[in-house]
Short mmCIF file of C-alpha atoms in Angstrom, two decimals:
data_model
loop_
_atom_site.label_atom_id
_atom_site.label_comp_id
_atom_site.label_asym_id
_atom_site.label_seq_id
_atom_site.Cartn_x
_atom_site.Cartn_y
_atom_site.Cartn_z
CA UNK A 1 -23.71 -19.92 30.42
CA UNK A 2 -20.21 -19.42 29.32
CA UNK A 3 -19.38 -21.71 26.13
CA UNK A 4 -15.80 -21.74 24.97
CA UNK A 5 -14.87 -22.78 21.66
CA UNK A 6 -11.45 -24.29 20.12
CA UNK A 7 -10.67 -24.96 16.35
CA UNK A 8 -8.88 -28.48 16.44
CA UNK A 9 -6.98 -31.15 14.89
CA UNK A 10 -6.60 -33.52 17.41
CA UNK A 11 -4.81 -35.60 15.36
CA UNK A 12 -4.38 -37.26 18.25
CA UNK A 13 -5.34 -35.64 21.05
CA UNK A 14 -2.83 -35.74 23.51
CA UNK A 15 -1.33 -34.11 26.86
CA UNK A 16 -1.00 -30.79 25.04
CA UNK A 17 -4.26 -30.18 24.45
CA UNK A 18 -5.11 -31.71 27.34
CA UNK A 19 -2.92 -28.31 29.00
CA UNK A 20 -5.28 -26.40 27.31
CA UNK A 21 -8.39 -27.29 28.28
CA UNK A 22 -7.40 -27.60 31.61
CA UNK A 23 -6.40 -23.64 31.00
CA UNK A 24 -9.47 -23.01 30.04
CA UNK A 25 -11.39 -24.08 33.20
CA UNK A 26 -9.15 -22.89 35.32
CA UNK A 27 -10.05 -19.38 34.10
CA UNK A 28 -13.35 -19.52 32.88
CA UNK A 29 -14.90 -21.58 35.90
CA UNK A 30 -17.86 -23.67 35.14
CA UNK A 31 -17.71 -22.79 31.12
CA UNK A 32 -18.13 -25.41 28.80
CA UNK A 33 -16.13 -26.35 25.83
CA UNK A 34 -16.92 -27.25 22.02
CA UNK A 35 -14.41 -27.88 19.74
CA UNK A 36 -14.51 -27.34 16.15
CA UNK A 37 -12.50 -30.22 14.92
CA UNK A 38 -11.19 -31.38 11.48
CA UNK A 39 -13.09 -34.18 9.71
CA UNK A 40 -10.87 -36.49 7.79
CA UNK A 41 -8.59 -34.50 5.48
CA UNK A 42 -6.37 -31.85 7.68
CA UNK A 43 -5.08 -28.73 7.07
CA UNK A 44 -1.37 -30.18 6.47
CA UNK A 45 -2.68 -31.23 3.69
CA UNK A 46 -2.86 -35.17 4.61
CA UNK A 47 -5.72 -37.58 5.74
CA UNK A 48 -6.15 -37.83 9.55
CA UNK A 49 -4.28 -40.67 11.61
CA UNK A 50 -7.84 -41.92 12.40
CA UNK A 51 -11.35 -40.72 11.17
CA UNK A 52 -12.82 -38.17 12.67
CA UNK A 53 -15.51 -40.02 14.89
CA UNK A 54 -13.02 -41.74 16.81
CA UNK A 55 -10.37 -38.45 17.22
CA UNK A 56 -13.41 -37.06 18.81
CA UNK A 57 -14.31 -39.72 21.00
CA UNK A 58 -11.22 -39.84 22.04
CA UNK A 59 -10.72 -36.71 22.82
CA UNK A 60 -14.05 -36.18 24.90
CA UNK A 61 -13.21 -39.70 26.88
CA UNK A 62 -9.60 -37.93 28.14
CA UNK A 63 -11.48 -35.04 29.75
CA UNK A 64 -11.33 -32.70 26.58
CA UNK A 65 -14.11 -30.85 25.19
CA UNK A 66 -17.60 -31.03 25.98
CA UNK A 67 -18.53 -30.90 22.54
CA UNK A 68 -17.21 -31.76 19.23
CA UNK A 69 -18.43 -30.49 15.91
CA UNK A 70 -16.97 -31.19 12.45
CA UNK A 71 -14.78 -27.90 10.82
CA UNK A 72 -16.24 -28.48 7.07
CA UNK A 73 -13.60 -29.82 4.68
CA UNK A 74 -13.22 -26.62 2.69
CA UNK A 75 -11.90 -24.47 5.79
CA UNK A 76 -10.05 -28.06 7.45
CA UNK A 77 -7.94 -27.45 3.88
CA UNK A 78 -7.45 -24.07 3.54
CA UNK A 79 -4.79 -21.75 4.22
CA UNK A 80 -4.35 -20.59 7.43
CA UNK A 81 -6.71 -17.80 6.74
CA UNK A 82 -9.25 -19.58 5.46
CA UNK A 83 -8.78 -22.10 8.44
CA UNK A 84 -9.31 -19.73 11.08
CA UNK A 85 -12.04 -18.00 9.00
CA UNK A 86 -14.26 -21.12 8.81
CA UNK A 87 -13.93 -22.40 12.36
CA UNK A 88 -15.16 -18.42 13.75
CA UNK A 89 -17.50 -18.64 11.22
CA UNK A 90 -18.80 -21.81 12.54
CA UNK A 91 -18.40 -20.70 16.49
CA UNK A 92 -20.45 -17.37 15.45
CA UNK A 93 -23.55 -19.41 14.18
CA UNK A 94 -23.59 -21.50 17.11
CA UNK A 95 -25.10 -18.23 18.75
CA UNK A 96 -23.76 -19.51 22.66
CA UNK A 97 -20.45 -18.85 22.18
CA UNK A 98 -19.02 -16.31 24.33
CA UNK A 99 -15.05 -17.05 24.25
CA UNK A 100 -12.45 -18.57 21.32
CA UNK A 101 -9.65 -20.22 22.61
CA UNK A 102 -5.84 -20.65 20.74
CA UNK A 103 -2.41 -21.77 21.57
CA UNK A 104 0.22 -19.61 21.16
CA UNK A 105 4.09 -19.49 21.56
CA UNK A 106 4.39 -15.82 22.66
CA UNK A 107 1.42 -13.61 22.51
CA UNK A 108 -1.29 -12.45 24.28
CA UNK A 109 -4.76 -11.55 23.43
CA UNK A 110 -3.90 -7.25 23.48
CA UNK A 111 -0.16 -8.05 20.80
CA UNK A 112 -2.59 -10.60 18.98
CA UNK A 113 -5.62 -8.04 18.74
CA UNK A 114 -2.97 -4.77 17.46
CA UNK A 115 -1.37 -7.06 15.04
CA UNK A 116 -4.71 -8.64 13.22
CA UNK A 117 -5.63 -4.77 13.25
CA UNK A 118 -2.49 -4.06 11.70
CA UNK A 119 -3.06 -7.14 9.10
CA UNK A 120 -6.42 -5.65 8.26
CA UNK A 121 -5.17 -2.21 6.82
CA UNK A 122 -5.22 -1.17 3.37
CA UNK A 123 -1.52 -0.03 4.20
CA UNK A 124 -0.42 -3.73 5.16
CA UNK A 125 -1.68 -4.48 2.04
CA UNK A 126 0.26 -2.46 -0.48
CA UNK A 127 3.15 -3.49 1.50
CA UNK A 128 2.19 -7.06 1.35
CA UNK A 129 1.77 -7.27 -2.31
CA UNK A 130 5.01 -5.22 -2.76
CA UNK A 131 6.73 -8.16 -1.28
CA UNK A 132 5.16 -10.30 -2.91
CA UNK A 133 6.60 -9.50 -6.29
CA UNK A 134 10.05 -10.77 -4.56
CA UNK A 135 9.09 -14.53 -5.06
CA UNK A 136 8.67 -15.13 -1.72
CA UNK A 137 6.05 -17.06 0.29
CA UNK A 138 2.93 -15.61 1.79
CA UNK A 139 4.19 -16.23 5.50
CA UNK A 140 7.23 -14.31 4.70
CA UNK A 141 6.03 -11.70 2.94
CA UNK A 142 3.46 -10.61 5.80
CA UNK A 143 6.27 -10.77 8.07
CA UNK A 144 8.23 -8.61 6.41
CA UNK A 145 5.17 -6.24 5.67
CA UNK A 146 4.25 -6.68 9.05
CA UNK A 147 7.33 -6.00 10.42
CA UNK A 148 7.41 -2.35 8.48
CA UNK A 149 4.04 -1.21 10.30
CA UNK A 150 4.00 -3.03 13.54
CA UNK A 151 7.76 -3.66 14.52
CA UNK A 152 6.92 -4.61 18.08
CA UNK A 153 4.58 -7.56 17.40
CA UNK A 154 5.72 -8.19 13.90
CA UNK A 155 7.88 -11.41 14.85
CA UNK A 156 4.30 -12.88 16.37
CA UNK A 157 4.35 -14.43 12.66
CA UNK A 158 7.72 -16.29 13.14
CA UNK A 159 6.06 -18.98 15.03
CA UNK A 160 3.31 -21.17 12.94
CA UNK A 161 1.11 -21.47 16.08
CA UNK A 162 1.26 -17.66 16.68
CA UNK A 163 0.64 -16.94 13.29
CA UNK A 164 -2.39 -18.99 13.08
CA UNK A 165 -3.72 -17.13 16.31
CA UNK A 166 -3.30 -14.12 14.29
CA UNK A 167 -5.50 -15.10 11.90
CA UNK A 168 -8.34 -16.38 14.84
CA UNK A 169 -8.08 -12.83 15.78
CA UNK A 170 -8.76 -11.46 12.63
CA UNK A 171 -11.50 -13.24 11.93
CA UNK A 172 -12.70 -12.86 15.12
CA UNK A 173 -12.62 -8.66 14.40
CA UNK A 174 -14.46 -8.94 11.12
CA UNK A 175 -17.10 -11.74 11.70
CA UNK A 176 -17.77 -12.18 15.73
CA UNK A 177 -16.57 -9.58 17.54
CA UNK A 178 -18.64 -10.56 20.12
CA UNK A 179 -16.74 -13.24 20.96
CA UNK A 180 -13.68 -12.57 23.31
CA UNK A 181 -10.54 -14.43 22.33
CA UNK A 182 -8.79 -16.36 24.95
CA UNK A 183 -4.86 -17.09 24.51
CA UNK A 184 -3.31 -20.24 26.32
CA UNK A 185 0.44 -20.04 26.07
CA UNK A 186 1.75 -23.48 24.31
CA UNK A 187 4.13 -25.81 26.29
CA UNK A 188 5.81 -28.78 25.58
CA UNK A 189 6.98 -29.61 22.12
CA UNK A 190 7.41 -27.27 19.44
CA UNK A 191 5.61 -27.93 16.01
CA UNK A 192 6.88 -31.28 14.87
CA UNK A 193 8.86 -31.71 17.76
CA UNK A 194 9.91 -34.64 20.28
CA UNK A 195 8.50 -34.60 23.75
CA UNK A 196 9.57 -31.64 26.24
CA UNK A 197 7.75 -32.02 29.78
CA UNK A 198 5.68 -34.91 28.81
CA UNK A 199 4.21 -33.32 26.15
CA UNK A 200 4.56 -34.10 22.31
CA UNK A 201 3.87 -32.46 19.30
CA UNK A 202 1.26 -34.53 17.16
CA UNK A 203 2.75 -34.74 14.05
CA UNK A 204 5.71 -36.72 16.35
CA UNK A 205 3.28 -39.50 17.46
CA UNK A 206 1.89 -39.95 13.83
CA UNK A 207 5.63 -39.88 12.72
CA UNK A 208 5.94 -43.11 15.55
CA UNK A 209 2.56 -44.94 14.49
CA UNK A 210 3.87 -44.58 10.56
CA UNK A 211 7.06 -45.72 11.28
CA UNK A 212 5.83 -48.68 13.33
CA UNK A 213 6.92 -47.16 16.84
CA UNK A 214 3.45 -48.08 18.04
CA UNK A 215 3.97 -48.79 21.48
CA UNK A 216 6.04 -45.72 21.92
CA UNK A 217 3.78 -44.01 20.32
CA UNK A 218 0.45 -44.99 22.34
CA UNK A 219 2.85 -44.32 25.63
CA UNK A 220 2.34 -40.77 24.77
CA UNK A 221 -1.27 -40.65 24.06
CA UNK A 222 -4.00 -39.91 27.22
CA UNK A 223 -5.24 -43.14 29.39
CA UNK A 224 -8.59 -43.21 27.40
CA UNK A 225 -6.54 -42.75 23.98
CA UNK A 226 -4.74 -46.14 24.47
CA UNK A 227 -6.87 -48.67 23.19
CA UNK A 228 -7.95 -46.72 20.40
CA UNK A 229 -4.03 -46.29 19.22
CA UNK A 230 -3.98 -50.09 19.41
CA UNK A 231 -6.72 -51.42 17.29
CA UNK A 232 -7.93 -48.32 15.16
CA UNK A 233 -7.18 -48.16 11.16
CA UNK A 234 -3.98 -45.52 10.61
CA UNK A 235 -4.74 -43.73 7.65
CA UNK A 236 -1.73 -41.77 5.50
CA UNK A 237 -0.94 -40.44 2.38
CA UNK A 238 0.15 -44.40 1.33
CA UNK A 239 -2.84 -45.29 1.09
CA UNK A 240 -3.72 -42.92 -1.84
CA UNK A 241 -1.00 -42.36 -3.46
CA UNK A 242 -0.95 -44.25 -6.49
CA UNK A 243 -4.61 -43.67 -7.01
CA UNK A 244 -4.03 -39.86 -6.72
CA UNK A 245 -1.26 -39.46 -9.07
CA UNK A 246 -2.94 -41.21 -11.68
CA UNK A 247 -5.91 -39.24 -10.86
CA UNK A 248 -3.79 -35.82 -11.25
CA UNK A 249 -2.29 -36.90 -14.95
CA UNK A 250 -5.78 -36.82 -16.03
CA UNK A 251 -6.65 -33.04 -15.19
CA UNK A 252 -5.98 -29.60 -17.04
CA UNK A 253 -4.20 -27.03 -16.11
CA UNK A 254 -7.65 -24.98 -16.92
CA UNK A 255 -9.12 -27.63 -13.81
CA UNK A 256 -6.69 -26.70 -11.56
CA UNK A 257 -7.12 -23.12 -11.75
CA UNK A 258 -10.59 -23.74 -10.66
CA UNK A 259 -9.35 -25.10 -7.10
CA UNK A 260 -8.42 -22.46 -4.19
CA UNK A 261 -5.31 -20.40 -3.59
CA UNK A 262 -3.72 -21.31 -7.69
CA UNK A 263 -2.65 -17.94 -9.36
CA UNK A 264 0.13 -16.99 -11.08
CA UNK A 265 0.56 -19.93 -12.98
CA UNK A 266 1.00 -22.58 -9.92
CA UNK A 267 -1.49 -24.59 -12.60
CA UNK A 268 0.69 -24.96 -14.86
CA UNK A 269 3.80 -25.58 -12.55
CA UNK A 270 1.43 -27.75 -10.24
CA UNK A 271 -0.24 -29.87 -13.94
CA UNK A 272 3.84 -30.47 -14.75
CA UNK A 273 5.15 -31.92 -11.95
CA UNK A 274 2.57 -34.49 -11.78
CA UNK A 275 3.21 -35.51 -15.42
CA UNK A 276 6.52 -35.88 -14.89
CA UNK A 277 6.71 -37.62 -11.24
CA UNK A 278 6.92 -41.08 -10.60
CA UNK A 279 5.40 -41.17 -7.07
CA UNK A 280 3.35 -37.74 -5.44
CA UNK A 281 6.18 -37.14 -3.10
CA UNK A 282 8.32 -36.59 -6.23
CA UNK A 283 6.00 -34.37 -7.62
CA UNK A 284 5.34 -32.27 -4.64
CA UNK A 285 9.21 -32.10 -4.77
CA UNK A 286 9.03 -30.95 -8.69
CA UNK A 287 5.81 -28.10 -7.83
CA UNK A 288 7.06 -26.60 -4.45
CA UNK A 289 9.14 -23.71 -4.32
CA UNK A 290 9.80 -20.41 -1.52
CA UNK A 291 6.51 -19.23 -3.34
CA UNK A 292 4.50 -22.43 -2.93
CA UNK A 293 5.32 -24.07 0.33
CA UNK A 294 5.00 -27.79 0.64
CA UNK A 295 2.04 -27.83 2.52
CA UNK A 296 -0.11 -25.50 0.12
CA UNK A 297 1.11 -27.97 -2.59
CA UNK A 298 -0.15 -30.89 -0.18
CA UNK A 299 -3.68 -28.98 0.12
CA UNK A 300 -3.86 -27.95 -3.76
CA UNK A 301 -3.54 -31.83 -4.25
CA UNK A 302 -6.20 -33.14 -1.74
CA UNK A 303 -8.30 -30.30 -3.10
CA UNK A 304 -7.95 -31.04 -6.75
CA UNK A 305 -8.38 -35.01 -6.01
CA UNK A 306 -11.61 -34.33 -3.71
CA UNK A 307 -12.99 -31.74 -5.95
CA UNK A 308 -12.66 -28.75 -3.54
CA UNK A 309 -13.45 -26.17 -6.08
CA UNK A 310 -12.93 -22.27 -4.90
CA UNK A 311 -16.88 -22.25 -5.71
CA UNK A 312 -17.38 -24.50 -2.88
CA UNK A 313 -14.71 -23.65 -0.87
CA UNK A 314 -16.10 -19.67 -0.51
CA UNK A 315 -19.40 -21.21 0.82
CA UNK A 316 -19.97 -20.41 4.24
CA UNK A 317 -20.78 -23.20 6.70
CA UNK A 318 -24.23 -24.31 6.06
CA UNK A 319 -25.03 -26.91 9.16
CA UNK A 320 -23.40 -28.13 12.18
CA UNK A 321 -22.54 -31.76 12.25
CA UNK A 322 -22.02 -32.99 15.95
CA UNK A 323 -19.18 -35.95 16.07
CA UNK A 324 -18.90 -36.62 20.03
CA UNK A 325 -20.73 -35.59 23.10
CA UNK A 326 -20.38 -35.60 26.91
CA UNK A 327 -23.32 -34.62 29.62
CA UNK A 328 -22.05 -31.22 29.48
CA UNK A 329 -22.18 -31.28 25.62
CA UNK A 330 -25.53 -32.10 25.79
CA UNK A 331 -26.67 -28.78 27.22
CA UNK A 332 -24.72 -27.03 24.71
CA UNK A 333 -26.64 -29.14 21.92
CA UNK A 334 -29.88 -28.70 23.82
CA UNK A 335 -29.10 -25.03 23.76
CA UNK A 336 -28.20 -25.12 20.03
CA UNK A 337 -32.19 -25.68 19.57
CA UNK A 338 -32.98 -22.19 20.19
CA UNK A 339 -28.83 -20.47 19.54
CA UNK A 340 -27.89 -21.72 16.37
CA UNK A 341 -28.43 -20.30 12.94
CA UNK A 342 -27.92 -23.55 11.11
CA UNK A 343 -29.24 -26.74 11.05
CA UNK A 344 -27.46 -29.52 13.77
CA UNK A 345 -26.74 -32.69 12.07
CA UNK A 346 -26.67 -35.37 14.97
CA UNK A 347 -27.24 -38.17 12.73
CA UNK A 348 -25.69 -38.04 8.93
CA UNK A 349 -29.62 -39.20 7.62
CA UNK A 350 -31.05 -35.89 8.82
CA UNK A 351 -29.05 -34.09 5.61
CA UNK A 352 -31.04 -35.86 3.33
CA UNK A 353 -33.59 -32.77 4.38
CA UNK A 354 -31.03 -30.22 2.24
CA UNK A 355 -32.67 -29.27 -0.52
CA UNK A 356 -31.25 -29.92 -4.07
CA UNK A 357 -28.53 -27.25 -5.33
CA UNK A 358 -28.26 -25.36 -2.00
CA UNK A 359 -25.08 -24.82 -0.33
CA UNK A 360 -25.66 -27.57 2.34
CA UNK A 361 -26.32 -29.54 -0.21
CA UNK A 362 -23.13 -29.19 -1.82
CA UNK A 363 -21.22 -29.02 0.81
CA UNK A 364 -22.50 -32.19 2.33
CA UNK A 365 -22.26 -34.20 -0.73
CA UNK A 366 -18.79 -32.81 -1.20
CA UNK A 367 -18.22 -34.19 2.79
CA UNK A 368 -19.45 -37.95 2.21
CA UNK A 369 -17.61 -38.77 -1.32
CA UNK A 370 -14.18 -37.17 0.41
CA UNK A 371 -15.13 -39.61 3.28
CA UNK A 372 -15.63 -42.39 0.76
CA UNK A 373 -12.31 -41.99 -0.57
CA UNK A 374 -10.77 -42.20 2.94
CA UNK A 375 -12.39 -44.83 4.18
CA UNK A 376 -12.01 -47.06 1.19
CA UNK A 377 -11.97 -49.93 0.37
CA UNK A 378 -15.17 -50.23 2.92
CA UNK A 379 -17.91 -49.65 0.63
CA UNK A 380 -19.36 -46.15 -0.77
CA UNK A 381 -22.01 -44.47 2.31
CA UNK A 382 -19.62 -45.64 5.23
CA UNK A 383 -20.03 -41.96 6.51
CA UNK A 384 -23.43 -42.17 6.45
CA UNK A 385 -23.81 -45.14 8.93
CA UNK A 386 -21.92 -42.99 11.44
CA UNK A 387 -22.94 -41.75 14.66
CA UNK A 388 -21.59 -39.32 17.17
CA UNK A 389 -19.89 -40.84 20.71
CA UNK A 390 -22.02 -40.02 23.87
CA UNK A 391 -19.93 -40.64 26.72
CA UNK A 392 -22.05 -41.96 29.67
CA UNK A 393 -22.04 -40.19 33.10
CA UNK A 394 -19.23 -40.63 35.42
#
């Protein structure tokens, strides 16, 4: 049995990745798909449009994937390393997955493969932290390096979607190299881009829903999406923001150098600008710079709010929570019994089994009271009433 995997927002799911998973039956006849999706926080660095449970119903009821499975919050809010890093790591402990599939704007698995080897030398590094020193942002820095030691895929990391296919091949090479990756070339809109060919970017239907475009919006969602972009609870940075600010006045720079990706004194920078800001947008305004881009300053903030520590965001994942199903999903989950390395979490009450102190432990408590801050003001344990979708047969 073939089992393909994609790391996901879906935030919506819409004809785009629709394309894609259309791709990826088309060329891997009869495989089925999981995809590791997001929970509620996203790696933007914002809470999701809708909660997790319903992105993933959504996007099994539209013909998507097979499967979904929660990302865990410390890798859905990490860098684009630690992103990619988390969702392999996740795919490899299934144990039945035998392909990883990405978007891309211009590569192909062989340019993808050379560069993430080139990435992974101890030469790209010296160069890398040579160009660092010039003030510059992460992204450019490793294209520059990049573009010193592998000039003919070096502008792979001009394009956001390419770089972060980069990165799935990486992590691919160093944790499951078992596991063959499986480029789909992106069309449609670019990243935050209008519609071209009938197919949007995500962050421009959020940008209609938030600016009360609605029925524009749902025109570009899937058939099954519709109702769902009618009735379900939008959730944004609004509806924290005056909470989180006050929040981030109370906390030392000495905290915030406890949360992932703050060096260099971002801390300090990062404790300032929220002292001296009269709304968060202000004081992501005040800490972002070429060094820190707005959306690691988006992240540091969620993290520092949630209590993402780097402790907690190193752990590995430690069990496989399982948000929607189809018929075909339920052979992968039946084959999960015997596959997986970690324990499958169908309904939240089977975590109360973690022992005290262990990394599931952590890491689920650390899920459910982020969950309780998004879906406030219902009251504390919503998450734990929560069960996956199983689509009925067709």
């Amino acid at each position: 049995m073939q089992v393909c995997a994609i790391i996901s927002e879906y935030n919506p799911f819409h004809a785009g990745h629709l394309y894609q998973i259309r791709e990826i039956r088309r060329r891997l006849p009869g495989c089925l798909i999981v995809s590791i999706m997001s929970g509620n926080y996203v790696q933007r660095g914002e809470p999701a449009l809708w909660d997790k449970y319903l992105r993933a119903q959504c996007a099994v009821t539209a013909d998507g994937p097979d499967l979904v499975i929660e990302l865990p919050i410390p890798a859905a809010l990490s860098s684009a390393e630690g992103f990619a890093r988390g969702g392999v790591q996740l795919a490899a402990a299934l144990g039945c997955v035998t392909h990883l599939s990405f978007g891309c704007e211009t590569g192909t698995e062989k340019s993808l493969m050379q560069l993430a080897a080139c990435l992974d030398s101890a030469t790209f590094d010296d160069h890398l932290r040579k160009e660092l020193t010039n003030g510059i942002s992460y992204a450019q820095a490793a294209s520059r390096a990049a573009a010193v030691l592998c000039p003919d895929c070096a502008s792979l990391l001009d394009s956001p979607n390419d770089m972060l296919a980069v990165q799935y091949c990486r992590a691919l090479r160093k944790i499951a190299p078992s596991i063959q990756p499986l480029a789909v070339r992106r069309y449609g809109a670019a990243h935050d881009g209008a519609p071209i060919d009938e197919i949007p970017s995500a962050s421009y239907i959020r940008s209609l829903f938030h600016t009360g475009r609605d029925t524009e919006a749902i025109s570009l969602l899937p058939d099954a999406c519709r109702n769902a972009g009618k009735t379900a609870r939008r959730h944004s940075w609004a509806d924290l923001d005056d909470t989180v600010l006050r929040y981030l006045r109370r906390i030392s720079p000495e905290y915030i150098r406890t949360l992932p990706d703050v060096s260099e004194g971002l801390e300090n920078r990062f404790a300032a600008a929220c002292r001296d800001a009269a709304d968060l947008s202000e004081a992501w305004d005040l800490a972002r710079s070429r060094r820190y881009p707005l959306s690691r300053i988006r992240r540091l903030t969620l993290c520092a709010y949630l209590g993402i520590t780097d402790a907690l965001s190193s752990l590995p994942p430690s069990f496989v929570t399982v948000l929607a199903m189809n018929q075909q999903g339920r052979q992968i989950l039946k084959q999960l019994k015997t596959s997986c390395s970690l324990p499958v979490i169908v309904k939240p009450t089977q975590a109360h089994t973690f022992p005290p102190g262990t990394p599931a432990q952590q890491l689920w408590t650390l899920t459910m009271q982020a969950d309780d801050q998004y879906y406030f003001p219902s009251p504390a344990g919503t998450g734990w009433k929560k069960t996956p979708f199983c689509a009925k047969d067709k």
